[in-house]
């Protein structure tokens, strides 16, 4: 039997803006080396939860632990180096692909050699000829690959992916899905993946959390999602609100 390791633990986590509860008493564990999908209706709190995990936002109640350390006690720069985030639009900074890849190191007053930059580029399936291309001139799918490579430069233990394929066509989406599976299989990368597409969650993830109105209403193996008994989860899965 293989032992499962925990990457993240949430213990009664809540988040309020003024008096409005956005995240409501969420507890659970994220297994290391697995892909966990986060699904749920629009506005359910998925992006907010990611921002609590890497402390771009600070939870008002409860505790989030990363490798047994309270995230509030970890220096934000160290935390975000170890828990990298990729966002919906592969936003490129001005300059070349190399400039973009070197950015995380620059922010730490460090440099990235061209050889290392190339290895990250190849890892996401882009060839050497892209290294000195202007980043703004890449296609949407290529930008998203560079943006994943840029996050990988920090060699994060955990990758947060927030709807990273939602603005891509089917071919690019498939390429990104293949890449993510590969990162997970070959490098045992822990991946948390927000998607509005339940079929994508089923294709990719080991575990799924269903968030509805700030609460986590399902948490467990993705292949048991269809056996969920919570009526709101059933309604959501049946297409009540997949926006
Ligand atoms: N700065 C803010 N002030 C007030 N409410 C906010 C703020 N930011 C987010 N919210 C609210 O918090 C809730 C959760 O938003 P969040 O973006 O986390 O949801 P989501 O599940 O990621 O949605 P989507 O799938 O549409 O991206 C929403 O109701 C949103 O309106």
PDB file of C-alpha atoms and ligand atoms in Angstrom:
ATOM      1  CA  UNK A   1       0.000   0.000   0.000  1.00  0.00           C
ATOM      2  CA  UNK A   2       1.317   3.456  -0.845  1.00  0.00           C
ATOM      3  CA  UNK A   3       1.228   6.128   1.838  1.00  0.00           C
ATOM      4  CA  UNK A   4      -0.537   9.343   0.889  1.00  0.00           C
ATOM      5  CA  UNK A   5       1.141  12.546   1.955  1.00  0.00           C
ATOM      6  CA  UNK A   6      -0.664  15.749   2.710  1.00  0.00           C
ATOM      7  CA  UNK A   7       0.447  18.933   0.962  1.00  0.00           C
ATOM      8  CA  UNK A   8      -2.149  21.285   2.386  1.00  0.00           C
ATOM      9  CA  UNK A   9      -4.611  21.162   5.248  1.00  0.00           C
ATOM     10  CA  UNK A  10      -7.534  23.520   5.689  1.00  0.00           C
ATOM     11  CA  UNK A  11      -9.055  23.638   9.146  1.00  0.00           C
ATOM     12  CA  UNK A  12     -12.353  25.525   9.491  1.00  0.00           C
ATOM     13  CA  UNK A  13     -11.265  28.243   7.062  1.00  0.00           C
ATOM     14  CA  UNK A  14     -13.564  31.224   6.577  1.00  0.00           C
ATOM     15  CA  UNK A  15     -13.092  34.494   4.756  1.00  0.00           C
ATOM     16  CA  UNK A  16     -15.242  37.580   5.089  1.00  0.00           C
ATOM     17  CA  UNK A  17     -15.306  40.841   3.191  1.00  0.00           C
ATOM     18  CA  UNK A  18     -16.834  43.339   5.577  1.00  0.00           C
ATOM     19  CA  UNK A  19     -19.563  41.198   7.092  1.00  0.00           C
ATOM     20  CA  UNK A  20     -20.167  39.062   4.033  1.00  0.00           C
ATOM     21  CA  UNK A  21     -18.946  35.471   4.266  1.00  0.00           C
ATOM     22  CA  UNK A  22     -17.261  34.481   0.993  1.00  0.00           C
ATOM     23  CA  UNK A  23     -15.637  31.244   2.245  1.00  0.00           C
ATOM     24  CA  UNK A  24     -17.624  29.421   4.879  1.00  0.00           C
ATOM     25  CA  UNK A  25     -15.935  27.032   7.277  1.00  0.00           C
ATOM     26  CA  UNK A  26     -14.020  24.877   4.807  1.00  0.00           C
ATOM     27  CA  UNK A  27     -11.915  21.988   6.086  1.00  0.00           C
ATOM     28  CA  UNK A  28     -10.061  19.315   4.190  1.00  0.00           C
ATOM     29  CA  UNK A  29      -6.746  17.982   2.985  1.00  0.00           C
ATOM     30  CA  UNK A  30      -4.999  18.118  -0.365  1.00  0.00           C
ATOM     31  CA  UNK A  31      -2.913  15.072  -1.177  1.00  0.00           C
ATOM     32  CA  UNK A  32       0.639  15.649  -2.369  1.00  0.00           C
ATOM     33  CA  UNK A  33       1.453  14.412  -5.853  1.00  0.00           C
ATOM     34  CA  UNK A  34      -2.195  14.378  -6.928  1.00  0.00           C
ATOM     35  CA  UNK A  35      -4.374  16.552  -9.145  1.00  0.00           C
ATOM     36  CA  UNK A  36      -7.304  18.037  -7.241  1.00  0.00           C
ATOM     37  CA  UNK A  37     -10.031  19.767  -9.243  1.00  0.00           C
ATOM     38  CA  UNK A  38     -12.126  22.616  -7.853  1.00  0.00           C
ATOM     39  CA  UNK A  39     -15.507  22.963  -9.498  1.00  0.00           C
ATOM     40  CA  UNK A  40     -18.665  24.854  -8.664  1.00  0.00           C
ATOM     41  CA  UNK A  41     -20.940  27.599  -9.910  1.00  0.00           C
ATOM     42  CA  UNK A  42     -19.612  31.036 -10.749  1.00  0.00           C
ATOM     43  CA  UNK A  43     -19.047  33.097  -7.616  1.00  0.00           C
ATOM     44  CA  UNK A  44     -18.799  30.009  -5.365  1.00  0.00           C
ATOM     45  CA  UNK A  45     -15.427  31.129  -3.985  1.00  0.00           C
ATOM     46  CA  UNK A  46     -12.964  28.954  -5.911  1.00  0.00           C
ATOM     47  CA  UNK A  47     -10.556  31.760  -6.888  1.00  0.00           C
ATOM     48  CA  UNK A  48     -10.836  33.262  -3.423  1.00  0.00           C
ATOM     49  CA  UNK A  49      -9.860  29.923  -1.868  1.00  0.00           C
ATOM     50  CA  UNK A  50      -6.718  29.796  -4.052  1.00  0.00           C
ATOM     51  CA  UNK A  51      -5.814  33.314  -2.947  1.00  0.00           C
ATOM     52  CA  UNK A  52      -6.138  32.275   0.682  1.00  0.00           C
ATOM     53  CA  UNK A  53      -3.878  29.286   0.086  1.00  0.00           C
ATOM     54  CA  UNK A  54      -1.047  31.492  -1.207  1.00  0.00           C
ATOM     55  CA  UNK A  55      -2.020  34.397   1.067  1.00  0.00           C
ATOM     56  CA  UNK A  56      -2.789  36.941  -1.645  1.00  0.00           C
ATOM     57  CA  UNK A  57      -5.812  37.229   0.652  1.00  0.00           C
ATOM     58  CA  UNK A  58      -5.855  36.527   4.377  1.00  0.00           C
ATOM     59  CA  UNK A  59      -8.511  34.251   5.860  1.00  0.00           C
ATOM     60  CA  UNK A  60     -10.468  35.640   8.768  1.00  0.00           C
ATOM     61  CA  UNK A  61     -10.961  32.344  10.628  1.00  0.00           C
ATOM     62  CA  UNK A  62      -9.324  28.930  10.750  1.00  0.00           C
ATOM     63  CA  UNK A  63      -5.922  27.665   9.700  1.00  0.00           C
ATOM     64  CA  UNK A  64      -4.269  26.654   6.452  1.00  0.00           C
ATOM     65  CA  UNK A  65      -1.129  24.557   6.815  1.00  0.00           C
ATOM     66  CA  UNK A  66       1.395  23.850   4.100  1.00  0.00           C
ATOM     67  CA  UNK A  67       3.839  21.065   4.940  1.00  0.00           C
ATOM     68  CA  UNK A  68       2.687  21.335   8.553  1.00  0.00           C
ATOM     69  CA  UNK A  69       3.417  25.073   8.752  1.00  0.00           C
ATOM     70  CA  UNK A  70       0.734  27.723   9.182  1.00  0.00           C
ATOM     71  CA  UNK A  71       0.777  29.722   5.909  1.00  0.00           C
ATOM     72  CA  UNK A  72       0.333  32.927   7.904  1.00  0.00           C
ATOM     73  CA  UNK A  73       3.737  32.357   9.480  1.00  0.00           C
ATOM     74  CA  UNK A  74       5.561  31.691   6.193  1.00  0.00           C
ATOM     75  CA  UNK A  75       7.163  34.710   4.495  1.00  0.00           C
ATOM     76  CA  UNK A  76       4.848  35.590   1.562  1.00  0.00           C
ATOM     77  CA  UNK A  77       7.685  35.433  -0.950  1.00  0.00           C
ATOM     78  CA  UNK A  78       8.768  31.983   0.218  1.00  0.00           C
ATOM     79  CA  UNK A  79       5.164  30.807   0.278  1.00  0.00           C
ATOM     80  CA  UNK A  80       4.448  32.019  -3.269  1.00  0.00           C
ATOM     81  CA  UNK A  81       7.686  30.517  -4.510  1.00  0.00           C
ATOM     82  CA  UNK A  82       6.566  27.157  -3.146  1.00  0.00           C
ATOM     83  CA  UNK A  83       2.918  27.524  -4.096  1.00  0.00           C
ATOM     84  CA  UNK A  84       2.956  28.904  -7.645  1.00  0.00           C
ATOM     85  CA  UNK A  85      -0.142  30.207  -9.385  1.00  0.00           C
ATOM     86  CA  UNK A  86      -1.060  30.270 -13.079  1.00  0.00           C
ATOM     87  CA  UNK A  87      -3.998  32.464 -14.054  1.00  0.00           C
ATOM     88  CA  UNK A  88      -6.645  32.319 -16.756  1.00  0.00           C
ATOM     89  CA  UNK A  89      -4.929  34.634 -19.211  1.00  0.00           C
ATOM     90  CA  UNK A  90      -1.265  33.835 -19.800  1.00  0.00           C
ATOM     91  CA  UNK A  91      -0.249  37.427 -19.102  1.00  0.00           C
ATOM     92  CA  UNK A  92       3.152  38.205 -20.624  1.00  0.00           C
ATOM     93  CA  UNK A  93       5.390  41.067 -19.558  1.00  0.00           C
ATOM     94  CA  UNK A  94       7.069  43.112 -22.333  1.00  0.00           C
ATOM     95  CA  UNK A  95      10.159  41.541 -23.883  1.00  0.00           C
ATOM     96  CA  UNK A  96      11.050  38.055 -25.045  1.00  0.00           C
ATOM     97  CA  UNK A  97      10.015  34.653 -23.808  1.00  0.00           C
ATOM     98  CA  UNK A  98      13.417  34.444 -22.097  1.00  0.00           C
ATOM     99  CA  UNK A  99      12.735  37.757 -20.296  1.00  0.00           C
ATOM    100  CA  UNK A 100       9.454  36.339 -19.029  1.00  0.00           C
ATOM    101  CA  UNK A 101      11.062  33.130 -17.827  1.00  0.00           C
ATOM    102  CA  UNK A 102      13.857  35.025 -16.075  1.00  0.00           C
ATOM    103  CA  UNK A 103      11.396  37.258 -14.212  1.00  0.00           C
ATOM    104  CA  UNK A 104      10.871  35.067 -11.111  1.00  0.00           C
ATOM    105  CA  UNK A 105      14.652  34.901 -10.626  1.00  0.00           C
ATOM    106  CA  UNK A 106      15.028  38.656 -11.215  1.00  0.00           C
ATOM    107  CA  UNK A 107      12.490  39.315  -8.491  1.00  0.00           C
ATOM    108  CA  UNK A 108      14.822  37.394  -6.175  1.00  0.00           C
ATOM    109  CA  UNK A 109      17.878  39.318  -7.419  1.00  0.00           C
ATOM    110  CA  UNK A 110      19.028  36.221  -9.215  1.00  0.00           C
ATOM    111  CA  UNK A 111      19.546  35.261 -12.849  1.00  0.00           C
ATOM    112  CA  UNK A 112      18.387  32.413 -15.067  1.00  0.00           C
ATOM    113  CA  UNK A 113      20.875  30.962 -17.529  1.00  0.00           C
ATOM    114  CA  UNK A 114      19.748  30.508 -21.129  1.00  0.00           C
ATOM    115  CA  UNK A 115      20.307  26.755 -20.779  1.00  0.00           C
ATOM    116  CA  UNK A 116      18.011  26.614 -17.762  1.00  0.00           C
ATOM    117  CA  UNK A 117      15.432  28.813 -19.498  1.00  0.00           C
ATOM    118  CA  UNK A 118      15.533  26.433 -22.442  1.00  0.00           C
ATOM    119  CA  UNK A 119      14.998  23.398 -20.223  1.00  0.00           C
ATOM    120  CA  UNK A 120      11.829  24.978 -18.756  1.00  0.00           C
ATOM    121  CA  UNK A 121      10.661  25.870 -22.256  1.00  0.00           C
ATOM    122  CA  UNK A 122      11.190  22.330 -23.515  1.00  0.00           C
ATOM    123  CA  UNK A 123       9.398  20.979 -20.454  1.00  0.00           C
ATOM    124  CA  UNK A 124       6.201  22.755 -21.536  1.00  0.00           C
ATOM    125  CA  UNK A 125       6.581  21.559 -25.114  1.00  0.00           C
ATOM    126  CA  UNK A 126       7.913  24.714 -26.793  1.00  0.00           C
ATOM    127  CA  UNK A 127      10.974  24.552 -29.002  1.00  0.00           C
ATOM    128  CA  UNK A 128      14.218  26.512 -28.694  1.00  0.00           C
ATOM    129  CA  UNK A 129      13.212  28.948 -31.455  1.00  0.00           C
ATOM    130  CA  UNK A 130      10.629  30.475 -29.098  1.00  0.00           C
ATOM    131  CA  UNK A 131      13.198  31.565 -26.513  1.00  0.00           C
ATOM    132  CA  UNK A 132      14.006  34.915 -28.133  1.00  0.00           C
ATOM    133  CA  UNK A 133      10.614  35.561 -29.668  1.00  0.00           C
ATOM    134  CA  UNK A 134       8.620  38.552 -28.427  1.00  0.00           C
ATOM    135  CA  UNK A 135       6.240  37.106 -25.846  1.00  0.00           C
ATOM    136  CA  UNK A 136       3.349  39.316 -26.964  1.00  0.00           C
ATOM    137  CA  UNK A 137       3.493  37.719 -30.419  1.00  0.00           C
ATOM    138  CA  UNK A 138       2.729  34.203 -29.194  1.00  0.00           C
ATOM    139  CA  UNK A 139      -0.649  32.519 -29.601  1.00  0.00           C
ATOM    140  CA  UNK A 140      -2.939  32.141 -26.579  1.00  0.00           C
ATOM    141  CA  UNK A 141      -1.926  28.521 -26.059  1.00  0.00           C
ATOM    142  CA  UNK A 142       1.787  29.326 -26.386  1.00  0.00           C
ATOM    143  CA  UNK A 143       1.445  32.204 -23.886  1.00  0.00           C
ATOM    144  CA  UNK A 144      -0.231  29.878 -21.433  1.00  0.00           C
ATOM    145  CA  UNK A 145       2.627  27.366 -21.840  1.00  0.00           C
ATOM    146  CA  UNK A 146       5.193  30.121 -21.202  1.00  0.00           C
ATOM    147  CA  UNK A 147       3.216  31.256 -18.209  1.00  0.00           C
ATOM    148  CA  UNK A 148       3.286  27.682 -16.814  1.00  0.00           C
ATOM    149  CA  UNK A 149       7.047  27.483 -17.532  1.00  0.00           C
ATOM    150  CA  UNK A 150       7.551  30.838 -15.757  1.00  0.00           C
ATOM    151  CA  UNK A 151       5.804  29.482 -12.683  1.00  0.00           C
ATOM    152  CA  UNK A 152       7.875  26.271 -12.865  1.00  0.00           C
ATOM    153  CA  UNK A 153      11.113  28.319 -12.734  1.00  0.00           C
ATOM    154  CA  UNK A 154      10.545  28.614  -8.970  1.00  0.00           C
ATOM    155  CA  UNK A 155      10.210  24.820  -8.766  1.00  0.00           C
ATOM    156  CA  UNK A 156       7.071  25.103  -6.673  1.00  0.00           C
ATOM    157  CA  UNK A 157       5.879  22.150  -4.644  1.00  0.00           C
ATOM    158  CA  UNK A 158       2.275  23.050  -5.397  1.00  0.00           C
ATOM    159  CA  UNK A 159       0.785  24.513  -8.579  1.00  0.00           C
ATOM    160  CA  UNK A 160      -2.488  26.437  -8.461  1.00  0.00           C
ATOM    161  CA  UNK A 161      -4.148  26.614 -11.865  1.00  0.00           C
ATOM    162  CA  UNK A 162      -7.094  29.016 -12.098  1.00  0.00           C
ATOM    163  CA  UNK A 163      -9.187  28.272 -15.213  1.00  0.00           C
ATOM    164  CA  UNK A 164      -6.046  28.172 -17.315  1.00  0.00           C
ATOM    165  CA  UNK A 165      -7.704  26.703 -20.396  1.00  0.00           C
ATOM    166  CA  UNK A 166     -10.933  28.691 -20.387  1.00  0.00           C
ATOM    167  CA  UNK A 167      -9.805  31.135 -23.081  1.00  0.00           C
ATOM    168  CA  UNK A 168      -8.115  28.499 -25.259  1.00  0.00           C
ATOM    169  CA  UNK A 169      -9.420  26.573 -28.250  1.00  0.00           C
ATOM    170  CA  UNK A 170      -9.853  22.794 -28.093  1.00  0.00           C
ATOM    171  CA  UNK A 171      -6.437  21.959 -29.576  1.00  0.00           C
ATOM    172  CA  UNK A 172      -4.542  24.214 -27.142  1.00  0.00           C
ATOM    173  CA  UNK A 173      -6.685  22.996 -24.251  1.00  0.00           C
ATOM    174  CA  UNK A 174      -5.776  19.422 -25.080  1.00  0.00           C
ATOM    175  CA  UNK A 175      -2.077  20.312 -25.238  1.00  0.00           C
ATOM    176  CA  UNK A 176      -2.228  22.004 -21.818  1.00  0.00           C
ATOM    177  CA  UNK A 177      -4.135  19.052 -20.334  1.00  0.00           C
ATOM    178  CA  UNK A 178      -1.469  16.663 -21.651  1.00  0.00           C
ATOM    179  CA  UNK A 179       1.255  18.875 -20.204  1.00  0.00           C
ATOM    180  CA  UNK A 180      -0.399  19.000 -16.803  1.00  0.00           C
ATOM    181  CA  UNK A 181      -0.827  15.217 -16.694  1.00  0.00           C
ATOM    182  CA  UNK A 182       2.822  14.855 -17.649  1.00  0.00           C
ATOM    183  CA  UNK A 183       4.006  17.249 -14.906  1.00  0.00           C
ATOM    184  CA  UNK A 184       1.946  15.280 -12.431  1.00  0.00           C
ATOM    185  CA  UNK A 185       3.055  11.820 -13.610  1.00  0.00           C
ATOM    186  CA  UNK A 186       6.738  12.529 -14.263  1.00  0.00           C
ATOM    187  CA  UNK A 187       7.529  15.114 -11.583  1.00  0.00           C
ATOM    188  CA  UNK A 188       4.830  14.096  -9.074  1.00  0.00           C
ATOM    189  CA  UNK A 189       3.742  17.726  -9.109  1.00  0.00           C
ATOM    190  CA  UNK A 190       0.867  18.538  -6.766  1.00  0.00           C
ATOM    191  CA  UNK A 191      -1.736  20.418  -8.801  1.00  0.00           C
ATOM    192  CA  UNK A 192      -4.891  22.248  -7.745  1.00  0.00           C
ATOM    193  CA  UNK A 193      -7.033  22.995 -10.771  1.00  0.00           C
ATOM    194  CA  UNK A 194     -10.057  25.294 -10.960  1.00  0.00           C
ATOM    195  CA  UNK A 195     -12.263  24.471 -13.910  1.00  0.00           C
ATOM    196  CA  UNK A 196     -15.838  25.246 -14.853  1.00  0.00           C
ATOM    197  CA  UNK A 197     -15.800  22.139 -17.014  1.00  0.00           C
ATOM    198  CA  UNK A 198     -16.779  19.009 -15.117  1.00  0.00           C
ATOM    199  CA  UNK A 199     -15.688  16.749 -17.969  1.00  0.00           C
ATOM    200  CA  UNK A 200     -12.231  18.306 -17.725  1.00  0.00           C
ATOM    201  CA  UNK A 201     -12.208  17.695 -13.960  1.00  0.00           C
ATOM    202  CA  UNK A 202     -13.143  14.064 -14.630  1.00  0.00           C
ATOM    203  CA  UNK A 203     -10.470  13.676 -17.315  1.00  0.00           C
ATOM    204  CA  UNK A 204      -7.676  15.126 -15.252  1.00  0.00           C
ATOM    205  CA  UNK A 205      -8.141  14.906 -11.549  1.00  0.00           C
ATOM    206  CA  UNK A 206      -7.709  12.297  -8.854  1.00  0.00           C
ATOM    207  CA  UNK A 207      -9.818  14.203  -6.347  1.00  0.00           C
ATOM    208  CA  UNK A 208     -12.495  16.863  -6.639  1.00  0.00           C
ATOM    209  CA  UNK A 209     -13.856  19.533  -4.338  1.00  0.00           C
ATOM    210  CA  UNK A 210     -17.250  21.000  -5.204  1.00  0.00           C
ATOM    211  CA  UNK A 211     -17.700  24.523  -3.873  1.00  0.00           C
ATOM    212  CA  UNK A 212     -21.179  26.023  -3.767  1.00  0.00           C
ATOM    213  CA  UNK A 213     -21.946  29.377  -2.185  1.00  0.00           C
ATOM    214  CA  UNK A 214     -18.698  29.477  -0.177  1.00  0.00           C
ATOM    215  CA  UNK A 215     -19.052  25.956   1.226  1.00  0.00           C
ATOM    216  CA  UNK A 216     -17.319  22.766   0.209  1.00  0.00           C
ATOM    217  CA  UNK A 217     -20.129  20.309  -0.460  1.00  0.00           C
ATOM    218  CA  UNK A 218     -18.139  17.412  -1.917  1.00  0.00           C
ATOM    219  CA  UNK A 219     -14.585  16.388  -1.317  1.00  0.00           C
ATOM    220  CA  UNK A 220     -13.303  13.034  -2.467  1.00  0.00           C
ATOM    221  CA  UNK A 221     -12.182  10.859  -5.352  1.00  0.00           C
ATOM    222  CA  UNK A 222     -13.305  12.234  -8.705  1.00  0.00           C
ATOM    223  CA  UNK A 223     -14.432   8.778  -9.795  1.00  0.00           C
ATOM    224  CA  UNK A 224     -16.970   8.763  -6.950  1.00  0.00           C
ATOM    225  CA  UNK A 225     -18.358  12.217  -7.762  1.00  0.00           C
ATOM    226  CA  UNK A 226     -21.421  10.743  -9.440  1.00  0.00           C
ATOM    227  CA  UNK A 227     -22.295   8.978  -6.184  1.00  0.00           C
ATOM    228  CA  UNK A 228     -22.490  12.286  -4.266  1.00  0.00           C
ATOM    229  CA  UNK A 229     -25.610  12.510  -2.122  1.00  0.00           C
ATOM    230  CA  UNK A 230     -25.744  16.285  -1.444  1.00  0.00           C
ATOM    231  CA  UNK A 231     -28.694  17.577  -3.473  1.00  0.00           C
ATOM    232  CA  UNK A 232     -26.935  20.835  -4.412  1.00  0.00           C
ATOM    233  CA  UNK A 233     -23.975  18.870  -5.721  1.00  0.00           C
ATOM    234  CA  UNK A 234     -26.294  16.598  -7.699  1.00  0.00           C
ATOM    235  CA  UNK A 235     -28.095  19.646  -9.160  1.00  0.00           C
ATOM    236  CA  UNK A 236     -24.778  21.247 -10.070  1.00  0.00           C
ATOM    237  CA  UNK A 237     -23.481  18.074 -11.720  1.00  0.00           C
ATOM    238  CA  UNK A 238     -26.696  17.738 -13.670  1.00  0.00           C
ATOM    239  CA  UNK A 239     -26.001  21.110 -15.202  1.00  0.00           C
ATOM    240  CA  UNK A 240     -28.111  23.330 -12.977  1.00  0.00           C
ATOM    241  CA  UNK A 241     -25.354  25.926 -12.961  1.00  0.00           C
ATOM    242  CA  UNK A 242     -22.099  25.288 -14.722  1.00  0.00           C
ATOM    243  CA  UNK A 243     -21.417  28.885 -15.613  1.00  0.00           C
TER     244      UNK A 243
HETATM  245  N1  LIG B   1     -13.331  42.417  -3.487  1.00  0.00           N
HETATM  246  C1  LIG B   1     -14.527  41.857  -3.341  1.00  0.00           C
HETATM  247  N2  LIG B   1     -15.533  42.507  -2.725  1.00  0.00           N
HETATM  248  C2  LIG B   1     -16.751  41.932  -2.546  1.00  0.00           C
HETATM  249  N3  LIG B   1     -17.041  40.683  -2.973  1.00  0.00           N
HETATM  250  C3  LIG B   1     -16.092  40.008  -3.590  1.00  0.00           C
HETATM  251  C4  LIG B   1     -14.786  40.526  -3.816  1.00  0.00           C
HETATM  252  N4  LIG B   1     -14.045  39.598  -4.457  1.00  0.00           N
HETATM  253  C5  LIG B   1     -14.862  38.536  -4.633  1.00  0.00           C
HETATM  254  N5  LIG B   1     -16.077  38.773  -4.125  1.00  0.00           N
HETATM  255  C6  LIG B   1     -17.224  37.859  -4.122  1.00  0.00           C
HETATM  256  O1  LIG B   1     -16.778  36.631  -3.604  1.00  0.00           O
HETATM  257  C7  LIG B   1     -17.482  35.545  -4.194  1.00  0.00           C
HETATM  258  C8  LIG B   1     -16.494  34.498  -4.657  1.00  0.00           C
HETATM  259  O2  LIG B   1     -15.754  34.974  -5.794  1.00  0.00           O
HETATM  260  P1  LIG B   1     -14.694  34.052  -6.541  1.00  0.00           P
HETATM  261  O3  LIG B   1     -14.105  34.851  -7.634  1.00  0.00           O
HETATM  262  O4  LIG B   1     -13.788  33.462  -5.532  1.00  0.00           O
HETATM  263  O5  LIG B   1     -15.646  32.908  -7.123  1.00  0.00           O
HETATM  264  P2  LIG B   1     -15.315  31.797  -8.201  1.00  0.00           P
HETATM  265  O6  LIG B   1     -15.952  30.549  -7.702  1.00  0.00           O
HETATM  266  O7  LIG B   1     -13.856  31.742  -8.467  1.00  0.00           O
HETATM  267  O8  LIG B   1     -16.098  32.337  -9.468  1.00  0.00           O
HETATM  268  P3  LIG B   1     -15.772  32.211 -11.043  1.00  0.00           P
HETATM  269  O9  LIG B   1     -15.987  30.757 -11.388  1.00  0.00           O
HETATM  270  O10 LIG B   1     -16.817  33.093 -11.656  1.00  0.00           O
HETATM  271  O11 LIG B   1     -14.387  32.689 -11.257  1.00  0.00           O
HETATM  272  C9  LIG B   1     -18.339  36.136  -5.303  1.00  0.00           C
HETATM  273  O12 LIG B   1     -19.649  36.229  -4.855  1.00  0.00           O
HETATM  274  C10 LIG B   1     -17.745  37.529  -5.508  1.00  0.00           C
HETATM  275  O13 LIG B   1     -18.730  38.421  -5.919  1.00  0.00           O
END
